[in-house]
Amino acid sequence: DQQADTKLRDVLAHFALEGGISSVMLYGSGHIHDTYAVKNSQPECPDYLLQRVNHHVFKNVPLLMENIEQVTEHLRQKLQDIPGARPEEEVLTLVPTLNNQSYYQDPEGNFWRVYLLLEGTRSYDIVETPQQAFEGGKAFGRFLALLADLDATQLHDSIPDFHNIENRLRLLAEAVKQDPVGRVAQVSKELGFVQQRAEEMSTIRRLGREGKLPLRTTHNDTKFNNVLLDKYDKALCVIDLDTVMPGYVAYDFGDAIRTTVNKAAEDEADLSKIKVDYDLFKAFTEGFLQETNAFLTEEEVKSLEPGVRLLPFIMGVRFLTDYIDGDNYYKIHFPEHNLQRARAQFRLVEVLEENKERLQNTIQKTSQAYKAVAAEQLR
Ligand code: ADP
Ligand code: MG
Ligand code: MG
């Protein structure tokens, strides 16, 4: 409506935009922020993407924006030195405010930022073909490769303990102890499932503490819809950089696989529909390792398969915790929604366990094949 439009134009007036604004419209299918496409009235000037950052999910927006500034700057520098790369399209570009800040805070306390809109691109909520999966793997792999020389300890934890399974398990144990709405008796099967795997699922963190897995700059929200593809379905740019922070590569691989290989919904009620699409797994893995194999350690390559089981396990634990807590965090559409989500994620863990050897073999073989190619090129 008129009032909302005026508000958005007031916000945009604080940014150093070129040309003029012809329209501001809701855009994309993100679940976290409010995103708008801003069309320019001057044909020679760029279009923009305006976002109101969700500061309930991200409690410290200024620190998060510092992360994004550092990461996009680093990516841009790296791409400028790569022949044939197109830094303007392959990295998000923040448009500064008139005071040269990366965000504007309005009188109501909302945080706003503006990026250049990447024209002619789209993101997919569901992976449809192995080619797309390959492109997704390449995009997230390249992202990690370009950031491999950015000291992760320079970055802030935009959501502390985000993929920390030990902490997630502590929160679950706490909820079980409190049992605020009397649901614990009903979920003993799920709690048993978690209990059986708690130790093993903490392996990646343990290896990290022992110095066997390096902490790197990772994306941490590697859903397929966070890659923009161009009109030829080629990966162009990794977006949604809010959760970029120190992490393990297995987290990025695992969350991408979680959302790529299972074509059923995240909250599928019919557990028999939850399967691993092996061709999509293979294609993603090939794209990912093509870009990362040269710098990943042997331990890291070995950690990718456990990462694939860890990420749906974490999601299941989070949904189960919220169910026991009385549904405070996730929006639910019916009373047992969180329990159904937890069951779907745990079923995915089970089918991944059933395919464990095959997936690990594919990772190892792909990695060795790229090693052989690299060695051949050196001769
Ligand atoms: P959320 O955290 O809410 O998912 P995103 O940053 O992923 O927010 O943005 C939501 C959607 O907006 C994306 O899925 C993508 O389709 C679109 N989008 C984001 N940034 C750009 C951009 N710079 N150019 C074009 N489209 C974009
Ligand atoms: Mg997104
Ligand atoms: Mg996001």
Short mmCIF file of C-alpha atoms and ligand atoms in Angstrom, two decimals:
data_model
loop_
_atom_site.label_atom_id
_atom_site.label_comp_id
_atom_site.label_asym_id
_atom_site.label_seq_id
_atom_site.Cartn_x
_atom_site.Cartn_y
_atom_site.Cartn_z
CA ASP A 1 0.00 0.00 0.00
CA GLN A 2 0.82 3.70 -0.20
CA GLN A 3 2.08 3.98 3.39
CA ALA A 4 4.40 0.98 3.16
CA ASP A 5 5.75 2.25 -0.14
CA THR A 6 6.49 5.66 1.37
CA LYS A 7 8.29 4.00 4.27
CA LEU A 8 10.48 1.94 1.91
CA ARG A 9 11.31 5.02 -0.15
CA ASP A 10 12.21 6.91 3.05
CA VAL A 11 14.61 4.10 3.94
CA LEU A 12 16.12 4.07 0.45
CA ALA A 13 16.76 7.81 0.67
CA HIS A 14 19.53 7.02 3.19
CA PHE A 15 21.52 5.00 0.65
CA ALA A 16 23.88 6.23 -2.04
CA LEU A 17 21.77 5.08 -4.98
CA GLU A 18 22.28 6.14 -8.57
CA GLY A 19 19.40 7.26 -10.80
CA GLY A 20 15.87 7.17 -9.39
CA ILE A 21 13.38 4.67 -7.99
CA SER A 22 10.58 3.50 -10.26
CA SER A 23 9.20 0.69 -8.06
CA VAL A 24 9.82 -1.29 -4.86
CA MET A 25 8.38 -4.80 -4.76
CA LEU A 26 8.55 -7.85 -2.47
CA TYR A 27 11.04 -10.32 -3.93
CA GLY A 28 12.28 -13.91 -3.62
CA SER A 29 11.23 -16.69 -1.27
CA GLY A 30 13.54 -16.18 1.71
CA HIS A 31 12.15 -17.10 5.14
CA ILE A 32 14.27 -14.86 7.33
CA HIS A 33 14.40 -11.30 6.03
CA ASP A 34 12.01 -9.01 4.17
CA THR A 35 13.47 -8.67 0.68
CA TYR A 36 12.46 -6.13 -1.99
CA ALA A 37 13.54 -5.54 -5.58
CA VAL A 38 14.09 -1.84 -6.32
CA LYS A 39 13.75 -0.97 -10.00
CA ASN A 40 15.62 2.02 -11.32
CA SER A 41 13.82 4.68 -13.36
CA GLN A 42 17.06 5.38 -15.27
CA PRO A 43 17.81 2.59 -17.72
CA GLU A 44 21.58 3.09 -17.45
CA CYS A 45 21.53 2.82 -13.64
CA PRO A 46 21.47 -0.41 -11.62
CA ASP A 47 18.52 -2.05 -9.90
CA TYR A 48 18.86 -2.81 -6.21
CA LEU A 49 17.88 -5.36 -3.60
CA LEU A 50 16.67 -3.92 -0.30
CA GLN A 51 16.54 -6.10 2.82
CA ARG A 52 15.20 -5.53 6.28
CA VAL A 53 17.41 -7.77 8.40
CA ASN A 54 15.61 -10.00 10.89
CA HIS A 55 17.12 -8.83 14.18
CA HIS A 56 15.20 -11.39 16.23
CA VAL A 57 17.17 -14.18 14.57
CA PHE A 58 20.38 -12.14 14.32
CA LYS A 59 20.80 -10.39 17.65
CA ASN A 60 23.86 -8.34 16.70
CA VAL A 61 23.37 -6.89 13.24
CA PRO A 62 26.36 -4.50 13.30
CA LEU A 63 28.75 -7.42 13.92
CA LEU A 64 27.03 -9.50 11.25
CA MET A 65 27.44 -6.64 8.77
CA GLU A 66 31.15 -6.43 9.63
CA ASN A 67 31.42 -10.11 8.69
CA ILE A 68 29.67 -9.50 5.37
CA GLU A 69 31.90 -6.49 4.61
CA GLN A 70 35.05 -8.53 5.28
CA VAL A 71 33.91 -11.57 3.34
CA THR A 72 32.64 -9.73 0.25
CA GLU A 73 35.78 -7.57 0.19
CA HIS A 74 37.99 -10.65 0.40
CA LEU A 75 36.05 -12.45 -2.34
CA ARG A 76 36.21 -9.41 -4.60
CA GLN A 77 39.99 -9.08 -4.15
CA LYS A 78 40.51 -12.76 -4.92
CA LEU A 79 38.28 -12.72 -8.00
CA GLN A 80 40.03 -9.65 -9.40
CA ASP A 81 43.18 -11.77 -9.70
CA ILE A 82 41.49 -14.69 -11.45
CA PRO A 83 41.47 -14.39 -15.25
CA GLY A 84 37.96 -14.59 -16.67
CA ALA A 85 36.25 -14.10 -13.30
CA ARG A 86 33.54 -11.46 -13.06
CA PRO A 87 33.71 -9.92 -9.58
CA GLU A 88 30.68 -7.66 -10.23
CA GLU A 89 28.45 -10.70 -10.70
CA GLU A 90 30.14 -13.39 -8.65
CA VAL A 91 30.13 -11.54 -5.31
CA LEU A 92 27.39 -9.61 -3.57
CA THR A 93 28.04 -5.86 -3.64
CA LEU A 94 26.85 -3.80 -0.70
CA VAL A 95 25.63 -0.31 -1.55
CA PRO A 96 26.70 2.08 1.24
CA THR A 97 24.55 4.66 3.00
CA LEU A 98 25.16 8.37 2.50
CA ASN A 99 27.30 8.20 5.68
CA ASN A 100 29.29 5.38 4.11
CA GLN A 101 27.90 2.70 6.43
CA SER A 102 26.95 -0.78 5.26
CA TYR A 103 23.49 -0.57 6.88
CA TYR A 104 20.92 1.98 8.03
CA GLN A 105 19.04 1.73 11.31
CA ASP A 106 15.62 3.39 11.24
CA PRO A 107 13.99 5.17 14.22
CA GLU A 108 12.00 2.00 15.06
CA GLY A 109 15.24 0.03 15.41
CA ASN A 110 15.03 -1.95 12.18
CA PHE A 111 18.20 -2.60 10.22
CA TRP A 112 18.25 -2.15 6.44
CA ARG A 113 20.85 -2.93 3.78
CA VAL A 114 21.06 -2.65 0.01
CA TYR A 115 22.86 -4.89 -2.49
CA LEU A 116 23.19 -4.53 -6.22
CA LEU A 117 20.47 -6.70 -7.77
CA LEU A 118 22.00 -9.47 -9.86
CA GLU A 119 19.98 -9.31 -13.07
CA GLY A 120 18.78 -12.34 -14.95
CA THR A 121 19.45 -14.72 -12.07
CA ARG A 122 17.23 -17.06 -10.12
CA SER A 123 17.41 -19.39 -7.15
CA TYR A 124 15.63 -22.74 -6.86
CA ASP A 125 14.01 -24.07 -3.69
CA ILE A 126 14.33 -27.64 -4.97
CA VAL A 127 17.16 -29.15 -7.00
CA GLU A 128 15.73 -30.63 -10.16
CA THR A 129 18.68 -32.07 -12.10
CA PRO A 130 22.19 -33.45 -11.48
CA GLN A 131 23.55 -30.54 -13.52
CA GLN A 132 22.03 -28.10 -11.04
CA ALA A 133 23.39 -30.13 -8.13
CA PHE A 134 26.85 -30.04 -9.73
CA GLU A 135 26.60 -26.26 -10.11
CA GLY A 136 25.51 -25.91 -6.48
CA GLY A 137 28.48 -27.99 -5.33
CA LYS A 138 30.82 -25.92 -7.44
CA ALA A 139 29.44 -22.64 -6.11
CA PHE A 140 29.69 -23.55 -2.42
CA GLY A 141 33.04 -25.27 -3.01
CA ARG A 142 34.49 -22.25 -4.74
CA PHE A 143 33.17 -20.01 -1.99
CA LEU A 144 35.14 -22.05 0.58
CA ALA A 145 38.22 -22.13 -1.65
CA LEU A 146 38.30 -18.35 -2.11
CA LEU A 147 37.89 -17.85 1.63
CA ALA A 148 40.44 -20.51 2.64
CA ASP A 149 43.07 -17.80 3.22
CA LEU A 150 40.79 -15.53 5.27
CA ASP A 151 41.61 -16.08 8.94
CA ALA A 152 38.32 -17.38 10.36
CA THR A 153 39.12 -16.05 13.84
CA GLN A 154 38.77 -12.53 12.33
CA LEU A 155 35.04 -13.13 11.99
CA HIS A 156 32.34 -12.79 14.64
CA ASP A 157 29.96 -15.59 15.58
CA SER A 158 26.78 -14.10 14.12
CA ILE A 159 24.76 -16.87 15.83
CA PRO A 160 26.87 -18.37 18.62
CA ASP A 161 26.85 -22.20 18.76
CA PHE A 162 24.77 -22.41 15.56
CA HIS A 163 25.98 -25.87 14.48
CA ASN A 164 27.30 -26.88 17.90
CA ILE A 165 25.70 -30.30 18.40
CA GLU A 166 26.99 -30.63 21.96
CA ASN A 167 25.18 -27.45 22.87
CA ARG A 168 22.05 -28.51 20.97
CA LEU A 169 22.05 -31.77 22.95
CA ARG A 170 22.41 -29.83 26.22
CA LEU A 171 19.39 -27.72 25.29
CA LEU A 172 17.41 -30.88 24.51
CA ALA A 173 18.38 -32.44 27.86
CA GLU A 174 17.30 -29.22 29.58
CA ALA A 175 13.92 -29.26 27.83
CA VAL A 176 13.41 -32.93 28.77
CA LYS A 177 14.18 -32.14 32.40
CA GLN A 178 11.72 -29.24 32.47
CA ASP A 179 9.07 -30.96 30.36
CA PRO A 180 7.03 -27.71 30.41
CA VAL A 181 4.01 -28.99 28.47
CA GLY A 182 4.12 -32.67 29.38
CA ARG A 183 5.21 -34.03 26.00
CA VAL A 184 8.29 -36.01 27.02
CA ALA A 185 6.41 -39.27 27.65
CA GLN A 186 5.24 -39.19 24.04
CA VAL A 187 8.70 -38.89 22.43
CA SER A 188 10.69 -41.64 24.15
CA LYS A 189 11.39 -43.33 20.82
CA GLU A 190 12.88 -40.15 19.35
CA LEU A 191 14.88 -39.49 22.52
CA GLY A 192 16.29 -43.01 22.29
CA PHE A 193 17.29 -42.37 18.68
CA VAL A 194 19.17 -39.23 19.73
CA GLN A 195 20.78 -40.91 22.72
CA GLN A 196 22.16 -43.75 20.62
CA ARG A 197 23.95 -41.32 18.29
CA ALA A 198 24.91 -38.47 20.64
CA GLU A 199 28.52 -39.58 21.09
CA GLU A 200 29.22 -40.28 17.43
CA MET A 201 27.61 -37.04 16.27
CA SER A 202 30.04 -35.07 18.45
CA THR A 203 33.04 -36.46 16.53
CA ILE A 204 33.56 -33.45 14.26
CA ARG A 205 33.72 -31.05 17.21
CA ARG A 206 36.02 -33.40 19.08
CA LEU A 207 38.38 -33.64 16.10
CA GLY A 208 38.30 -29.86 15.92
CA ARG A 209 39.27 -29.51 19.58
CA GLU A 210 42.10 -31.99 19.06
CA GLY A 211 43.40 -29.84 16.19
CA LYS A 212 42.66 -32.52 13.60
CA LEU A 213 40.08 -30.47 11.70
CA PRO A 214 40.80 -26.80 10.93
CA LEU A 215 38.29 -24.09 11.71
CA ARG A 216 37.62 -22.27 8.46
CA THR A 217 35.46 -19.48 7.13
CA THR A 218 32.26 -21.32 6.24
CA HIS A 219 28.84 -20.28 4.95
CA ASN A 220 26.70 -22.33 7.36
CA ASP A 221 23.42 -21.95 5.46
CA THR A 222 24.18 -23.84 2.26
CA LYS A 223 20.65 -24.45 1.08
CA PHE A 224 20.43 -24.71 -2.68
CA ASN A 225 18.31 -21.55 -2.86
CA ASN A 226 21.27 -19.58 -1.57
CA VAL A 227 23.04 -19.94 -4.92
CA LEU A 228 22.01 -17.67 -7.77
CA LEU A 229 22.09 -19.39 -11.17
CA ASP A 230 22.30 -17.48 -14.44
CA LYS A 231 19.99 -17.96 -17.42
CA TYR A 232 22.02 -20.98 -18.58
CA ASP A 233 21.58 -22.58 -15.14
CA LYS A 234 25.25 -21.98 -14.33
CA ALA A 235 26.12 -21.05 -10.75
CA LEU A 236 26.93 -17.37 -10.54
CA CYS A 237 26.96 -16.18 -6.96
CA VAL A 238 26.60 -17.48 -3.41
CA ILE A 239 24.22 -15.26 -1.43
CA ASP A 240 22.71 -15.06 2.06
CA LEU A 241 25.96 -14.37 3.91
CA ASP A 242 24.44 -13.72 7.34
CA THR A 243 25.74 -16.92 8.89
CA VAL A 244 29.27 -16.78 7.45
CA MET A 245 31.49 -17.42 10.47
CA PRO A 246 34.11 -19.87 11.71
CA GLY A 247 33.06 -23.48 11.12
CA TYR A 248 34.04 -26.85 9.65
CA VAL A 249 33.72 -27.62 5.94
CA ALA A 250 31.68 -30.72 6.81
CA TYR A 251 28.91 -28.36 8.00
CA ASP A 252 28.62 -26.71 4.59
CA PHE A 253 28.81 -30.00 2.73
CA GLY A 254 26.34 -31.65 5.12
CA ASP A 255 23.68 -28.95 5.04
CA ALA A 256 23.84 -28.71 1.27
CA ILE A 257 23.45 -32.48 0.92
CA ARG A 258 20.58 -32.47 3.44
CA THR A 259 18.62 -30.08 1.24
CA THR A 260 19.76 -31.56 -2.10
CA VAL A 261 19.46 -35.36 -1.95
CA ASN A 262 16.10 -35.58 -0.19
CA LYS A 263 13.38 -34.54 -2.61
CA ALA A 264 10.66 -34.95 0.02
CA ALA A 265 9.73 -31.94 2.15
CA GLU A 266 11.68 -31.06 5.28
CA ASP A 267 8.53 -31.95 7.24
CA GLU A 268 7.34 -34.93 5.13
CA ALA A 269 4.69 -36.93 7.03
CA ASP A 270 5.06 -40.08 4.92
CA LEU A 271 8.47 -41.33 6.03
CA SER A 272 8.61 -43.87 3.20
CA LYS A 273 9.04 -40.93 0.80
CA ILE A 274 12.32 -39.89 2.38
CA LYS A 275 15.13 -41.22 0.22
CA VAL A 276 18.64 -40.39 -0.88
CA ASP A 277 18.83 -39.44 -4.54
CA TYR A 278 22.26 -40.87 -5.26
CA ASP A 279 22.73 -39.15 -8.65
CA LEU A 280 22.19 -35.76 -7.05
CA PHE A 281 24.60 -36.70 -4.26
CA LYS A 282 27.27 -37.72 -6.75
CA ALA A 283 26.85 -34.62 -8.88
CA PHE A 284 26.99 -32.25 -5.91
CA THR A 285 30.06 -34.03 -4.55
CA GLU A 286 31.86 -33.77 -7.89
CA GLY A 287 31.18 -30.04 -8.15
CA PHE A 288 32.16 -29.45 -4.53
CA LEU A 289 35.41 -31.42 -4.63
CA GLN A 290 36.41 -29.99 -7.99
CA GLU A 291 36.80 -26.67 -6.20
CA THR A 292 37.94 -27.76 -2.73
CA ASN A 293 40.00 -30.89 -3.18
CA ALA A 294 43.27 -29.01 -3.61
CA PHE A 295 43.18 -27.41 -0.17
CA LEU A 296 41.13 -29.83 1.97
CA THR A 297 43.15 -32.04 4.32
CA GLU A 298 42.70 -35.80 4.22
CA GLU A 299 40.88 -35.62 7.58
CA GLU A 300 38.51 -33.01 6.18
CA VAL A 301 37.65 -35.15 3.16
CA LYS A 302 36.96 -38.01 5.57
CA SER A 303 34.71 -35.75 7.67
CA LEU A 304 32.36 -34.93 4.78
CA GLU A 305 30.31 -38.12 5.05
CA PRO A 306 29.79 -37.81 8.84
CA GLY A 307 28.83 -34.19 8.13
CA VAL A 308 26.07 -35.45 5.86
CA ARG A 309 24.48 -37.32 8.77
CA LEU A 310 25.25 -34.62 11.33
CA LEU A 311 23.28 -31.77 9.75
CA PRO A 312 19.88 -33.51 9.55
CA PHE A 313 20.57 -34.87 13.04
CA ILE A 314 21.09 -31.31 14.34
CA MET A 315 17.88 -30.16 12.64
CA GLY A 316 15.98 -33.10 14.13
CA VAL A 317 17.30 -32.31 17.60
CA ARG A 318 16.28 -28.66 17.21
CA PHE A 319 12.73 -29.53 16.07
CA LEU A 320 12.36 -32.10 18.85
CA THR A 321 13.58 -29.62 21.46
CA ASP A 322 11.09 -27.03 20.24
CA TYR A 323 8.29 -29.61 20.36
CA ILE A 324 9.09 -30.50 23.96
CA ASP A 325 9.40 -26.80 24.83
CA GLY A 326 5.87 -26.10 23.54
CA ASP A 327 6.68 -24.70 20.06
CA ASN A 328 8.30 -21.38 20.92
CA TYR A 329 10.84 -21.02 18.11
CA TYR A 330 9.59 -22.43 14.82
CA LYS A 331 6.28 -21.37 13.34
CA ILE A 332 3.95 -24.39 13.32
CA HIS A 333 0.96 -25.05 11.07
CA PHE A 334 -0.64 -27.81 13.18
CA PRO A 335 -0.14 -29.09 16.76
CA GLU A 336 2.41 -31.84 16.11
CA HIS A 337 4.26 -30.06 13.32
CA ASN A 338 7.60 -29.88 15.13
CA LEU A 339 7.43 -33.57 16.02
CA GLN A 340 6.70 -34.44 12.40
CA ARG A 341 9.65 -32.31 11.27
CA ALA A 342 11.92 -34.05 13.78
CA ARG A 343 10.77 -37.48 12.60
CA ALA A 344 11.40 -36.58 8.95
CA GLN A 345 14.94 -35.40 9.74
CA PHE A 346 15.68 -38.50 11.83
CA ARG A 347 14.39 -40.70 9.01
CA LEU A 348 16.77 -38.89 6.66
CA VAL A 349 19.61 -39.65 9.11
CA GLU A 350 18.60 -43.34 8.97
CA VAL A 351 18.56 -43.57 5.18
CA LEU A 352 21.91 -41.78 5.05
CA GLU A 353 23.24 -44.34 7.54
CA GLU A 354 22.00 -47.13 5.30
CA ASN A 355 23.94 -45.58 2.40
CA LYS A 356 26.98 -44.65 4.47
CA GLU A 357 29.59 -46.84 2.71
CA ARG A 358 28.43 -45.93 -0.75
CA LEU A 359 28.50 -42.21 -0.02
CA GLN A 360 31.92 -42.39 1.65
CA ASN A 361 33.28 -44.38 -1.33
CA THR A 362 31.97 -41.81 -3.78
CA ILE A 363 33.63 -39.01 -1.83
CA GLN A 364 36.96 -40.84 -1.59
CA LYS A 365 36.99 -41.92 -5.24
CA THR A 366 36.09 -38.44 -6.46
CA SER A 367 38.76 -36.89 -4.28
CA GLN A 368 41.40 -39.34 -5.53
CA ALA A 369 40.41 -38.77 -9.14
CA TYR A 370 40.89 -35.00 -8.78
CA LYS A 371 44.22 -35.62 -7.02
CA ALA A 372 45.37 -37.72 -9.95
CA VAL A 373 44.35 -35.00 -12.40
CA ALA A 374 46.21 -32.37 -10.38
CA ALA A 375 49.33 -34.55 -10.22
CA GLU A 376 49.14 -35.11 -13.97
CA GLN A 377 48.98 -31.36 -14.58
CA LEU A 378 52.12 -30.84 -12.47
CA ARG A 379 54.19 -33.26 -14.53
P1 ADP B 1 16.82 -15.15 3.39
O1 ADP B 1 17.82 -15.19 4.50
O2 ADP B 1 15.52 -14.59 3.84
O3 ADP B 1 16.74 -16.47 2.68
P2 ADP B 1 18.30 -14.12 1.06
O4 ADP B 1 19.46 -13.19 1.29
O5 ADP B 1 18.64 -15.54 0.72
O6 ADP B 1 17.35 -14.04 2.34
O7 ADP B 1 17.41 -13.48 -0.09
C1 ADP B 1 16.13 -13.97 -0.43
C2 ADP B 1 16.01 -14.20 -1.94
O8 ADP B 1 16.27 -12.99 -2.66
C3 ADP B 1 17.05 -15.19 -2.48
O9 ADP B 1 16.63 -16.51 -2.38
C4 ADP B 1 17.21 -14.74 -3.93
O10 ADP B 1 16.22 -15.33 -4.75
C5 ADP B 1 16.99 -13.25 -3.86
N1 ADP B 1 18.25 -12.46 -3.83
C6 ADP B 1 19.02 -12.20 -2.75
N2 ADP B 1 20.07 -11.42 -3.05
C7 ADP B 1 19.98 -11.15 -4.37
C8 ADP B 1 20.75 -10.35 -5.31
N3 ADP B 1 21.83 -9.64 -4.92
N4 ADP B 1 20.35 -10.32 -6.60
C9 ADP B 1 19.25 -11.00 -7.01
N5 ADP B 1 18.48 -11.74 -6.19
C10 ADP B 1 18.83 -11.83 -4.88
MG MG B 2 18.24 -17.39 1.63
MG MG B 3 19.29 -16.47 5.41
#
